[in-house]
Coordinates of C-alpha atoms and ligand atoms in Angstrom, one line a residue:
X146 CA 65.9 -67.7 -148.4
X147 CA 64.2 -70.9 -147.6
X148 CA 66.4 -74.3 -148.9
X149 CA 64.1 -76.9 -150.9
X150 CA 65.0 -80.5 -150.8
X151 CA 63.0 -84.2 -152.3
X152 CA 62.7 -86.4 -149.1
X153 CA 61.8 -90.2 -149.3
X154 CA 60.5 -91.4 -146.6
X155 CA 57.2 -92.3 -145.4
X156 CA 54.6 -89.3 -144.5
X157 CA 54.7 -90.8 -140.6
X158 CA 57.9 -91.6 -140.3
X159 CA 59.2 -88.6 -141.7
X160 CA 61.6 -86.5 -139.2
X161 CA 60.9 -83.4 -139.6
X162 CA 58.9 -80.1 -137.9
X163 CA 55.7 -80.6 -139.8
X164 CA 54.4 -83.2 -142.5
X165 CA 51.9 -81.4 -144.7
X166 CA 49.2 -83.9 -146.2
X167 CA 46.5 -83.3 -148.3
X168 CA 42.4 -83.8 -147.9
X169 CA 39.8 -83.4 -150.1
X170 CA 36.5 -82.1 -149.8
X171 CA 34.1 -85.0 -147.7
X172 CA 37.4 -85.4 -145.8
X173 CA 38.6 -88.0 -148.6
X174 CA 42.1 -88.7 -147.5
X175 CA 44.7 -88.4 -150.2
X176 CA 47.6 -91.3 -150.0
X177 CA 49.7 -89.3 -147.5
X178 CA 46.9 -88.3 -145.6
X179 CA 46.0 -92.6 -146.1
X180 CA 49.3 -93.2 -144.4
X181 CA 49.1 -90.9 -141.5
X182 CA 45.7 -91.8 -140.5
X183 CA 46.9 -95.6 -140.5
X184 CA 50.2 -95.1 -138.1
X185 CA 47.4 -92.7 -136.3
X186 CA 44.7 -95.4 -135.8
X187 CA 42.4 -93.2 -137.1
X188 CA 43.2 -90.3 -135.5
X189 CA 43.9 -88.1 -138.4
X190 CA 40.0 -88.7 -139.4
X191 CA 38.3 -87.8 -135.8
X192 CA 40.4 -84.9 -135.8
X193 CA 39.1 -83.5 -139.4
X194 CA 35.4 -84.9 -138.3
X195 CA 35.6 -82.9 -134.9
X196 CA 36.9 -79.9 -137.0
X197 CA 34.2 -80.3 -139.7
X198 CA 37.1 -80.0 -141.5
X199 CA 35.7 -78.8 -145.6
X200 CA 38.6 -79.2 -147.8
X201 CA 38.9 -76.3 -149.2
X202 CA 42.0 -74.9 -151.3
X203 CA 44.2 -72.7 -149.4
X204 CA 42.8 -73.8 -146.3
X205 CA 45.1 -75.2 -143.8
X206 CA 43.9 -77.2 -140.0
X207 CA 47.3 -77.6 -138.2
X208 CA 47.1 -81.0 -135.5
X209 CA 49.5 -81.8 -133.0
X210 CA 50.7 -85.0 -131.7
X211 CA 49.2 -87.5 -133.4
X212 CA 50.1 -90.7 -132.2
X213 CA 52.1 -93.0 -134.5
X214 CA 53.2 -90.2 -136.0
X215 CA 57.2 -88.8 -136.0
X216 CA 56.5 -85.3 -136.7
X217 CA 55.2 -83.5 -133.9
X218 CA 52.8 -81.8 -136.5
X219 CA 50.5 -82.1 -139.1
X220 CA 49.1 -79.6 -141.4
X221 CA 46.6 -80.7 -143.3
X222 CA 45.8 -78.7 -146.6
X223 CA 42.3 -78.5 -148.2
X224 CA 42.9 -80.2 -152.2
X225 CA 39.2 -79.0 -153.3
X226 CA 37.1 -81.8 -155.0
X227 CA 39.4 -82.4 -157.9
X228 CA 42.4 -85.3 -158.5
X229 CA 44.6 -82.4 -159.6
X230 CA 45.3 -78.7 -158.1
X231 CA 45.4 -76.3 -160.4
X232 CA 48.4 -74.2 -160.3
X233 CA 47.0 -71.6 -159.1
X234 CA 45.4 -73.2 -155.9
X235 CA 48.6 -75.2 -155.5
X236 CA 50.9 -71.7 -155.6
X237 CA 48.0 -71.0 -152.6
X238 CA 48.8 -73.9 -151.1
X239 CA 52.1 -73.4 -150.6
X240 CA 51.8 -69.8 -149.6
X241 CA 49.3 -70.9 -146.9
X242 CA 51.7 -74.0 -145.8
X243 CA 54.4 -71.8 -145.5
X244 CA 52.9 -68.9 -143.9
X245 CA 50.9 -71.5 -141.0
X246 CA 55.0 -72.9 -140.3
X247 CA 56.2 -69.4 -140.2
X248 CA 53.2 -68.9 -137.1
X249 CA 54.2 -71.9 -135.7
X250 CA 57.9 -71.0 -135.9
X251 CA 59.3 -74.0 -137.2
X252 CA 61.9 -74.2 -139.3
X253 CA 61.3 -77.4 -141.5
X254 CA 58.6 -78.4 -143.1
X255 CA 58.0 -81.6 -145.8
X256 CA 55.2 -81.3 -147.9
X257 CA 53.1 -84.1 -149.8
X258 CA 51.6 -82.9 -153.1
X259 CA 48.6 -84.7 -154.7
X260 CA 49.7 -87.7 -156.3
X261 CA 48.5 -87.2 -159.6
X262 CA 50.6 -83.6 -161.0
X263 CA 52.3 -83.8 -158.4
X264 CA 55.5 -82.2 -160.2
X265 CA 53.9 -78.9 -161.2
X266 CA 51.8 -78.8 -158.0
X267 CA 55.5 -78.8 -156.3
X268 CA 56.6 -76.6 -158.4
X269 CA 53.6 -74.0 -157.5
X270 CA 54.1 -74.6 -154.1
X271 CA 57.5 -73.5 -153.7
X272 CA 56.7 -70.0 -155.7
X273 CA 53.9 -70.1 -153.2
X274 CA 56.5 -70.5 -149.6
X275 CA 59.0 -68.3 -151.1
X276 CA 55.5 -65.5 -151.4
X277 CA 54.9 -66.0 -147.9
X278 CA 58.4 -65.7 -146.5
X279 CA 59.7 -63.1 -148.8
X280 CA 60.7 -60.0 -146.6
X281 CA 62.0 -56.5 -147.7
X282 CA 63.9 -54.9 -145.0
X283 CA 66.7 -53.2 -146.8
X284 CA 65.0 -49.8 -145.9
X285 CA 63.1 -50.5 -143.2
X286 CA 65.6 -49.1 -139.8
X287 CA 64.6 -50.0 -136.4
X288 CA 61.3 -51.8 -137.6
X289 CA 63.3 -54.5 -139.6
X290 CA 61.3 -57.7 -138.5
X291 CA 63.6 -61.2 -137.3
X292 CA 63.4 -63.6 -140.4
X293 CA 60.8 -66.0 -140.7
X294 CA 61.6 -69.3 -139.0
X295 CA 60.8 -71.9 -141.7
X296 CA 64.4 -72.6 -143.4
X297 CA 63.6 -75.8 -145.1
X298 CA 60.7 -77.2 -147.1
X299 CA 61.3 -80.5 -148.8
X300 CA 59.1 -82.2 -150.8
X301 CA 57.6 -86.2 -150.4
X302 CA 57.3 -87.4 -154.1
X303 CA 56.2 -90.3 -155.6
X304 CA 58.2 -92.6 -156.6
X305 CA 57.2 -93.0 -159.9
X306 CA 58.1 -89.3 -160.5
X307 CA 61.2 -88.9 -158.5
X308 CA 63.5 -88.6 -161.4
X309 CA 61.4 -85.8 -163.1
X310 CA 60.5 -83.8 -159.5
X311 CA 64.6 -83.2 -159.1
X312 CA 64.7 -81.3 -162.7
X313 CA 61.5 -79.8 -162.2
X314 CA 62.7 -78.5 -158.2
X315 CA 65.9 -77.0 -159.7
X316 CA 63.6 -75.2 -161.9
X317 CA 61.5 -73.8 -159.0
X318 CA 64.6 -72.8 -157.0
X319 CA 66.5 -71.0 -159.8
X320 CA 62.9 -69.2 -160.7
X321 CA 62.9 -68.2 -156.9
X322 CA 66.0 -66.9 -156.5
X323 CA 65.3 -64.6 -159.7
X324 CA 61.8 -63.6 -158.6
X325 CA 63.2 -62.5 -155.6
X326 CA 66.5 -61.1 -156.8
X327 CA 63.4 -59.4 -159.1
X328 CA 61.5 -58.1 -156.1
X329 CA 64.4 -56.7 -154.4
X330 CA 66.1 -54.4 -157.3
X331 CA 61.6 -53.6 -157.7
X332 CA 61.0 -52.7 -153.8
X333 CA 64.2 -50.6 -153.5
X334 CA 63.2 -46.8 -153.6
X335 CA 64.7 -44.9 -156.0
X336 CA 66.8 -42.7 -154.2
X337 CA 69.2 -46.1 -153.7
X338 CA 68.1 -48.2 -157.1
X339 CA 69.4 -45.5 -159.9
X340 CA 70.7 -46.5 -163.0
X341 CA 74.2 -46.6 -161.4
X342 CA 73.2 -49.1 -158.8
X343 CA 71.7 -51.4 -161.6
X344 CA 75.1 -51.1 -163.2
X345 CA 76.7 -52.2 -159.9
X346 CA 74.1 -54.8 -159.1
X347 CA 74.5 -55.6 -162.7
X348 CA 78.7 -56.2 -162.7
X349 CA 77.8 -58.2 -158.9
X350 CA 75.6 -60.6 -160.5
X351 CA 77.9 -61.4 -163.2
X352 CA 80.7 -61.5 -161.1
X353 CA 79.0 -64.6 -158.5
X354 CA 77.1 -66.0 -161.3
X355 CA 79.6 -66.4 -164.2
X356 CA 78.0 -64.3 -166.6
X357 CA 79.5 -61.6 -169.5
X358 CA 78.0 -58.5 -168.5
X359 CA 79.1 -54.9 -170.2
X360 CA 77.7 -51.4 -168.4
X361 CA 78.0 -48.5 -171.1
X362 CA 78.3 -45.0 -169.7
X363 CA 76.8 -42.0 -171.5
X364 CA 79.5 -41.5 -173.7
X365 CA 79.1 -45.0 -174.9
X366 CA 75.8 -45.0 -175.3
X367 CA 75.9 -41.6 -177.1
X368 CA 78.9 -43.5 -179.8
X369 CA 76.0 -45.6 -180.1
X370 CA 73.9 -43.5 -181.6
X371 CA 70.9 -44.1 -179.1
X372 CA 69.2 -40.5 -179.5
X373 CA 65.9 -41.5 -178.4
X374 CA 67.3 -43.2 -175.1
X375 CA 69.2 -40.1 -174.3
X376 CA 66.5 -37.8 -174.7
X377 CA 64.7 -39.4 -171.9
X378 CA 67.8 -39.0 -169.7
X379 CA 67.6 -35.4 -170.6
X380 CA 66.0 -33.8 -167.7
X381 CA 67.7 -36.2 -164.9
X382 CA 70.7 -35.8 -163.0
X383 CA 71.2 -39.4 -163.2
X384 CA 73.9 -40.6 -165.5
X385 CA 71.8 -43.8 -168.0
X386 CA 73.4 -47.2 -168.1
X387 CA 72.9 -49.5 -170.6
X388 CA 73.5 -52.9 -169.6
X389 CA 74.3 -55.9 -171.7
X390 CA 74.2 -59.1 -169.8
X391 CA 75.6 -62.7 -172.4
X392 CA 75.4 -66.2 -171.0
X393 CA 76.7 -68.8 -173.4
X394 CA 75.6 -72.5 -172.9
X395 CA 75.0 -73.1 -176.3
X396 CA 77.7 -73.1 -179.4
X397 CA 79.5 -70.2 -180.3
X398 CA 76.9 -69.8 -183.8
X399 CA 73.3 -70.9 -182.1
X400 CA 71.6 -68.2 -182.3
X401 CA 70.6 -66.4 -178.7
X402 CA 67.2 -65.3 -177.3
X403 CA 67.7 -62.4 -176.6
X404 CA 65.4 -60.1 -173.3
X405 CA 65.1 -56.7 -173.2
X406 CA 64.0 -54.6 -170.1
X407 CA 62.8 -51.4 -169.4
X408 CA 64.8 -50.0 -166.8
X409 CA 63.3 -46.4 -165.2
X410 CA 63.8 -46.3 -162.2
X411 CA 61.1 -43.4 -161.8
X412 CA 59.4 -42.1 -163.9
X413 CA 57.7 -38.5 -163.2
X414 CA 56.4 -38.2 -166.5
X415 CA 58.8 -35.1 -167.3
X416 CA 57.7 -32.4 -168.8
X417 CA 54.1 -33.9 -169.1
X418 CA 54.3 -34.3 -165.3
X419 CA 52.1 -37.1 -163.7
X420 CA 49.6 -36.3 -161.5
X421 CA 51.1 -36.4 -157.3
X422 CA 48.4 -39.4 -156.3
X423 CA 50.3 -43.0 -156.4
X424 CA 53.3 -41.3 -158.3
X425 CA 55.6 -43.3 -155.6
X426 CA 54.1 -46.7 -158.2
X427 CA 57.0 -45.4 -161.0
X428 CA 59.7 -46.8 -158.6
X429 CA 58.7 -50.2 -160.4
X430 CA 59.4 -48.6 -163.7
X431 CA 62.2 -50.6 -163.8
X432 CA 60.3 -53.7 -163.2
X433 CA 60.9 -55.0 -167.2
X434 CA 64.6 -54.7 -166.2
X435 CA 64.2 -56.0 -162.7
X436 CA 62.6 -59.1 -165.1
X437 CA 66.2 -59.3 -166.6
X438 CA 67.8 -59.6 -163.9
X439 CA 65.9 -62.6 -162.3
X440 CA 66.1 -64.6 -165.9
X441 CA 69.6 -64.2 -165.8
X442 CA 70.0 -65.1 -162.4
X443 CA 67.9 -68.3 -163.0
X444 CA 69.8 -69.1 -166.2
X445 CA 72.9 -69.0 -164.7
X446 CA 71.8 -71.1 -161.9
X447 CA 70.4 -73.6 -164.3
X448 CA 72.9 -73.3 -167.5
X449 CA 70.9 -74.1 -170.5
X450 CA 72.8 -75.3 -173.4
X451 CA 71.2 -71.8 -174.7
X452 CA 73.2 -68.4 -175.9
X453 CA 70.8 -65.8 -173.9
X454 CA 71.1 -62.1 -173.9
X455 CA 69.9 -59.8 -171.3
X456 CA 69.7 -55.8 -172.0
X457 CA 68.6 -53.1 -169.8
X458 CA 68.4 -50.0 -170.9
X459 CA 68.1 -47.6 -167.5
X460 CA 67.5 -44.2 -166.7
X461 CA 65.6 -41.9 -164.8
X462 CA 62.4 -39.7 -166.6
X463 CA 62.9 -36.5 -164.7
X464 CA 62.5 -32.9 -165.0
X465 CA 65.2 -29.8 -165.2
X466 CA 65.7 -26.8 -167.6
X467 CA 67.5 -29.6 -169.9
X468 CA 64.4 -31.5 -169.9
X469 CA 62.7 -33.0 -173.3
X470 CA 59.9 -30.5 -174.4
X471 CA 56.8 -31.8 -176.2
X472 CA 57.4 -31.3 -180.0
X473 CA 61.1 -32.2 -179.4
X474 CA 62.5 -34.3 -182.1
X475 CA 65.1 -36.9 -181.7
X476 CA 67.2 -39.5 -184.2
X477 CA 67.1 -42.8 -183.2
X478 CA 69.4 -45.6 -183.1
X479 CA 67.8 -47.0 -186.2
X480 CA 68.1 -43.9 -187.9
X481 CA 64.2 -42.8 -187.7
X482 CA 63.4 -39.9 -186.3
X483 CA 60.7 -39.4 -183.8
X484 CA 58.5 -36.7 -182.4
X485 CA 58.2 -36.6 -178.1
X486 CA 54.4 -35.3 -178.5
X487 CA 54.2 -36.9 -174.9
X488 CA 57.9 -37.3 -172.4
X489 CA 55.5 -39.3 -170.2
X490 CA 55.4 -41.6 -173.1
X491 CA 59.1 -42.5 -172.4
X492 CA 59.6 -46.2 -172.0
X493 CA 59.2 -46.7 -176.1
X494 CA 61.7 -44.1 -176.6
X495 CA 64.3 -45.6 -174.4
X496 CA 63.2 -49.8 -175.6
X497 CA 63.2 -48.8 -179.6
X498 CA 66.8 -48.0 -179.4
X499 CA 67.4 -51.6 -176.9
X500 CA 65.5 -53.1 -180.0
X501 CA 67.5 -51.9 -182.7
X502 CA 71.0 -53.2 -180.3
X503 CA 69.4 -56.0 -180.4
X504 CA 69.8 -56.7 -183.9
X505 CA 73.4 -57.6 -183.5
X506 CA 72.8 -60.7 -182.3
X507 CA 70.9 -62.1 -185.6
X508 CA 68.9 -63.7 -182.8
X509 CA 66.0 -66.5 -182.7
X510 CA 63.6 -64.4 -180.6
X511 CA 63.6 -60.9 -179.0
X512 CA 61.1 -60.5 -175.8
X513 CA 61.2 -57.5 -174.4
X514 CA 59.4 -56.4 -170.8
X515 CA 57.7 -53.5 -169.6
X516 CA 55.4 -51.0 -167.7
X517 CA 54.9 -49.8 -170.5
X518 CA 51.2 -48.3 -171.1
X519 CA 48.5 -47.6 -168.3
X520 CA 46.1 -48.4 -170.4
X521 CA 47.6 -51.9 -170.7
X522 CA 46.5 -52.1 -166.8
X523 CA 42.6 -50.4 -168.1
X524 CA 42.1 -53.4 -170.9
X525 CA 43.6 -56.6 -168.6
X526 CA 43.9 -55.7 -164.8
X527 CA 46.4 -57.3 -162.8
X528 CA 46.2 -60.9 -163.5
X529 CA 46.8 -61.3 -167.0
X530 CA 49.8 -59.1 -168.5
X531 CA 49.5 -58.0 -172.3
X532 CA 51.3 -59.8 -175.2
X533 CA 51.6 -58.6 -178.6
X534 CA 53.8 -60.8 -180.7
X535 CA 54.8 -60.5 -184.6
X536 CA 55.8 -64.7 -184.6
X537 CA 53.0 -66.5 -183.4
X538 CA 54.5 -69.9 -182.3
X539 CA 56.3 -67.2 -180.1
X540 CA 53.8 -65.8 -178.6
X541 CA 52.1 -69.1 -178.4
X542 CA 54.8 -70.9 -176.6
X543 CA 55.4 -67.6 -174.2
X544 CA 51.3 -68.4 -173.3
X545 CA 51.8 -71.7 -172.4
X546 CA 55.0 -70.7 -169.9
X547 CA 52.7 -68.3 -168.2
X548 CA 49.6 -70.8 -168.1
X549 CA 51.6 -73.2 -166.2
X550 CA 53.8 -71.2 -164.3
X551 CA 50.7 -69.5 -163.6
X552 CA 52.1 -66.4 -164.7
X553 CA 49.5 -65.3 -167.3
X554 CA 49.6 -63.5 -170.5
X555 CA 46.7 -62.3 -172.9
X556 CA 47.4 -61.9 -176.5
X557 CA 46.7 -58.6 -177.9
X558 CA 46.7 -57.5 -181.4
X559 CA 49.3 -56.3 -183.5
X560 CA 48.1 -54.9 -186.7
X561 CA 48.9 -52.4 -189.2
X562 CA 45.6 -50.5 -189.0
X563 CA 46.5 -48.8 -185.6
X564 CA 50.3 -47.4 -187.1
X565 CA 48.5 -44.6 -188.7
X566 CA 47.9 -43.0 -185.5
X567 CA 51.5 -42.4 -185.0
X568 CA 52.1 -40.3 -188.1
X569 CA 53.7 -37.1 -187.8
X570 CA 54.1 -33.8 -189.6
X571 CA 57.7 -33.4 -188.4
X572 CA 59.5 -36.8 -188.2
X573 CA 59.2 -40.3 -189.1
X574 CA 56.9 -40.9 -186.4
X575 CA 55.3 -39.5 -183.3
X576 CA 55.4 -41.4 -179.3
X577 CA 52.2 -41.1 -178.9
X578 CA 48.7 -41.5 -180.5
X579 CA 45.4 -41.1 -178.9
X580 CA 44.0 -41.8 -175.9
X581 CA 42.2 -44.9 -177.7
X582 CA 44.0 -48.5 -178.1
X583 CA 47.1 -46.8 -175.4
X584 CA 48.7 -50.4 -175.0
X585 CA 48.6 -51.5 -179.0
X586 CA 49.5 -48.3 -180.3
X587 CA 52.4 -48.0 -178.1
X588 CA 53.3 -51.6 -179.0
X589 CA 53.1 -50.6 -182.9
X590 CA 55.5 -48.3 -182.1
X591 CA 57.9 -50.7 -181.1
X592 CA 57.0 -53.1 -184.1
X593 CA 58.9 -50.1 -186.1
X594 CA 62.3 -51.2 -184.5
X595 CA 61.9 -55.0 -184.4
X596 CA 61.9 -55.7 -188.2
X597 CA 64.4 -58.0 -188.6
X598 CA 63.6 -60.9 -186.1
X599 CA 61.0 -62.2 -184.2
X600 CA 59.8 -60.4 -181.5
X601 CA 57.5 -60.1 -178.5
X602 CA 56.6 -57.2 -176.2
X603 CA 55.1 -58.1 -172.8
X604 CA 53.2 -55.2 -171.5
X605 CA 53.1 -55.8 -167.6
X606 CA 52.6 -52.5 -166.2
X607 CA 49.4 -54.1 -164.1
X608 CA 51.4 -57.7 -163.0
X609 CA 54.5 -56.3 -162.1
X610 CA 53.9 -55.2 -158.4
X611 CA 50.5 -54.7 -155.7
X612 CA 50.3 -51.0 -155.6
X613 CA 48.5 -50.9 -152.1
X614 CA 47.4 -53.5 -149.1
X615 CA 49.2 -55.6 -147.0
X616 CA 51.5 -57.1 -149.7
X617 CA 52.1 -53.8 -151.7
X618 CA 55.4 -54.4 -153.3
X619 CA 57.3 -56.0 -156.6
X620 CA 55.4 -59.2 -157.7
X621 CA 58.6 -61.0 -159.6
X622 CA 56.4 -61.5 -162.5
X623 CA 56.7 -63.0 -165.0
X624 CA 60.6 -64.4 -164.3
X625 CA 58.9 -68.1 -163.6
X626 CA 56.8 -67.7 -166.7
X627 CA 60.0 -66.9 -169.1
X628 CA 62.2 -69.1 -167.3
X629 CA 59.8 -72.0 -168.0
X630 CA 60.0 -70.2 -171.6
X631 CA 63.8 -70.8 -171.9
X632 CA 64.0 -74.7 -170.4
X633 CA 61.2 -75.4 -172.8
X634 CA 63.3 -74.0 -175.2
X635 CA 66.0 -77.1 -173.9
Ligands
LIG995 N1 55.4 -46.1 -166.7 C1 54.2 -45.6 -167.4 C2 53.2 -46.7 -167.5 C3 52.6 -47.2 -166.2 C4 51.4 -46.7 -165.8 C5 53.1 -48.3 -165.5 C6 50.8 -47.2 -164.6 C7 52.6 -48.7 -164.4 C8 51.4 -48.2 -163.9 C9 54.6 -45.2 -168.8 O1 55.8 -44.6 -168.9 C10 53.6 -44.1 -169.1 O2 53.6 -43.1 -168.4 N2 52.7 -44.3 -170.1 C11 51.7 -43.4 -170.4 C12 51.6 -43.3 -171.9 C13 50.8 -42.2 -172.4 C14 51.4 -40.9 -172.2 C15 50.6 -42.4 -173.9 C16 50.4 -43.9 -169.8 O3 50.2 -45.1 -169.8 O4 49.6 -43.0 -169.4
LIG996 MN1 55.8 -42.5 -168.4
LIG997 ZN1 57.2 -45.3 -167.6

């Protein structure tokens, strides 16, 4: 894991592997680049003409040696044609920065963001390093690649925003070390992440991190009265945990936000098997969960004067002879009873009884996570995950996280008019509706067990993890974007 630090000094005096400096399109020089190209005499500028160097963001030129300069290197980064990156092309900035050092096997690195936003651009650009250095091995045997080489990135500020840059860097870090705490329970197969291991991991996190954690058994979770849970657990010879992570920063009476996560960690379907192409995706079924995990590794890191709640409810949906069958009715926690039409559609089942343990905290927001529809993934795609909110300042405030963490969400609706769809002859309700509106209807089932405080549901079946290419793996979305949630919440 790479270390982030602030740095002073000037861009050419800096001592350090490689100073990063940025140029805009028609090779303007921004203030770091200024500086280099004066202790260069100019050579910073030949070099860009000779390279025809266009300024483009993401783009990176690496130089060596410049004269007058105490870093052997200097990468120069593209900054586009505006004042200000957007966070987007800044996370890409840093992704590119870091990879380029990683190729160049150095092992420090000091970057100079734009002057003008340069604390979010910094803040981008270490999600972005910690992209391109992330590395699962855990799994991997004899082809287990050496670790990258960059170890440090630090960050030149301006002055003027020094102060704000050191809150705003221990922000970034925390949100790293929980998207990749995120990514790692997400990228481990199955086979090792079970329900059992995400009690263990569970109980090791709030062992180094100073959090309450409880992990309920079966038996507990059956005195519980969490029918609909269980029922998913009914074909699997994995034993559920349900896990109930408190950090308290705030007073004993403020009332706590409260996360919920789906935890699968696979998901066959059951009975209503999934079809054999891309089934190895419903490892991240646990991704809402994984979500959990990385929040409450950042809060604990950055101790908010917050009460926050994490629960993960985790289990595997498999199929035996004890396995759910479709017309199956089960009671939940809430006391509704609810007809499996569909044991595919089993992430409801196993978040409406989370939702109704969440009650017990009388708290000031409920958000719960999950890949939870496919057809969540058909309406947005990968870059925006769905919201559906029954508080609007919630969702509202949720929407601005992900905007500047860039870490999107798009509001979905919520509405009465598509409950009617879930009616059934034989209990209160049935799991599934039609093939039509997949993503709402599945989030108006929920709606049913979230009554009594306010509540959001982010759908992020599609954001969660790349399901094929080079970078195929858990995303960490959206830790940064509900971590940003909670120190807004500050
Ligand atoms: N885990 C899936 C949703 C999913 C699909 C996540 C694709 C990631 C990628 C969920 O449990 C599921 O199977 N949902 C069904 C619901 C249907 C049976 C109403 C779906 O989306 O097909
Ligand atoms: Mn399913
Ligand atoms: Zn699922």
């Amino acid at each position: 894991m790479i270390e982030f630090s602030l740095r002073a000094d000037h861009p050419s005096n800096t001592k350090t592997d490689a100073v990063a400096v940025a140029v805009h399109e028609g090779q303007k020089l921004s203030w770091a680049a200024q500086e280099i190209d004066k202790a260069s005499k100019g050579a910073l500028s030949a070099a860009l003409k000779s390279a025809s160097f266009a300024g483009r963001c993401g783009s990176v030129l690496p130089l060596f040696n410049l004269p007058g300069v105490a870093a052997n290197r200097v990468l120069v980064f593209g900054a586009g044609s505006a004042n200000l990156l957007a966070a987007k092309d800044a996370r890409a900035t840093g992704k590119a920065l870091a990879a380029t050092a990683v190729e160049l096997d150095v092992s420090d690195v000091t970057m100079f963001p734009l002057g003008e936003g340069a604390v979010g651009a910094m803040q981008q650009m270490v999600l972005g390093a910690s992209d391109a250095t992330y590395r699962y091995d855990e799994t991997k045997g004899t082809s287990a690649k050496p670790k990258p080489s960059l170890k440090r990135v630090r960050f030149g500020m301006p002055d003027a925003v020094a102060k704000e840059a050191a809150a705003a860097l221990k922000v970034s870090v925390a949100t790293v070390h929980g998207m990749e705490f995120t990514k790692y329970l997400g990228n481990l197969p199955a086979n090792f992440c079970t329900p059992t291991r995400l009690g263990e991991e569970a109980k090791k996190l709030a062992k180094s991190h100073g959090l309450k954690v409880t992990v309920m058994d079966r038996k507990a979770i059956e005195k519980l009265g969490m029918g609909s849970f269980l029922s998913v657990t009914n074909g699997s010879e994995q034993p559920p945990r349900f896990i109930v992570f408190e950090y308290n920063g705030g007073k004993k009476n403020d009332a706590p936000t409260v996360f919920v996560g789906k935890g699968v960690t696979f998901d066959t379907g059951g009975i209503s098997i999934k079809p054999a192409a891309e089934m190895d995706h419903m490892k991240w079924d646990m991704s809402g969960a994984g979500t959990v995990f990385g929040v409450m590794k950042a809060v604990a890191e950055l101790k908010p004067k917050q009460n926050i709640v994490g629960l993960v409810a985790a289990c595997e949906n498999h199929i035996n002879g004890k396995a759910t069958k479709p017309g199956d009715v089960f009671k939940s926690m809430s006391g509704q009873t609810i007809e499996v039409l569909n044991t595919d559609a089993e992430g409801r089942l196993i978040l409406c009884d989370a939702l109704t343990y969440a009650e017990r905290f009388k708290p000031r927001a409920v958000i719960d996570i999950a890949t939870l529809t496919g057809a969540c993934v058909v309406a947005l795609g990968s870059h925006n995950a769905g919201i559906f909110a029954s508080d609007d300042a919630l969702a509202e405030r949720i929407i601005a996280s992900g905007k500047k963490m860039n870490d999107r969400f798009w509001r979905m609706p919520l509405e009465e008019d598509y409950q009617e769809a879930l009616s059934s002859n034989f209990a209160d309700m049935a799991n599934v509706a039609g093939r039509e509106g997949g993503a709402i209807t599945a989030a108006c089932f929920l709606w049913r067990f979230t009554k009594k405080y306010n509540w959001a549901h982010l759908d992020i079946a599609g954001v969660a993890y790349k399901g094929s290419g080079k970078e195929k793996g858990a995303t960490g979305r959206p830790v940064a974007a509900l971590v940003d949630y909670v120190m807004a919440n500050e």
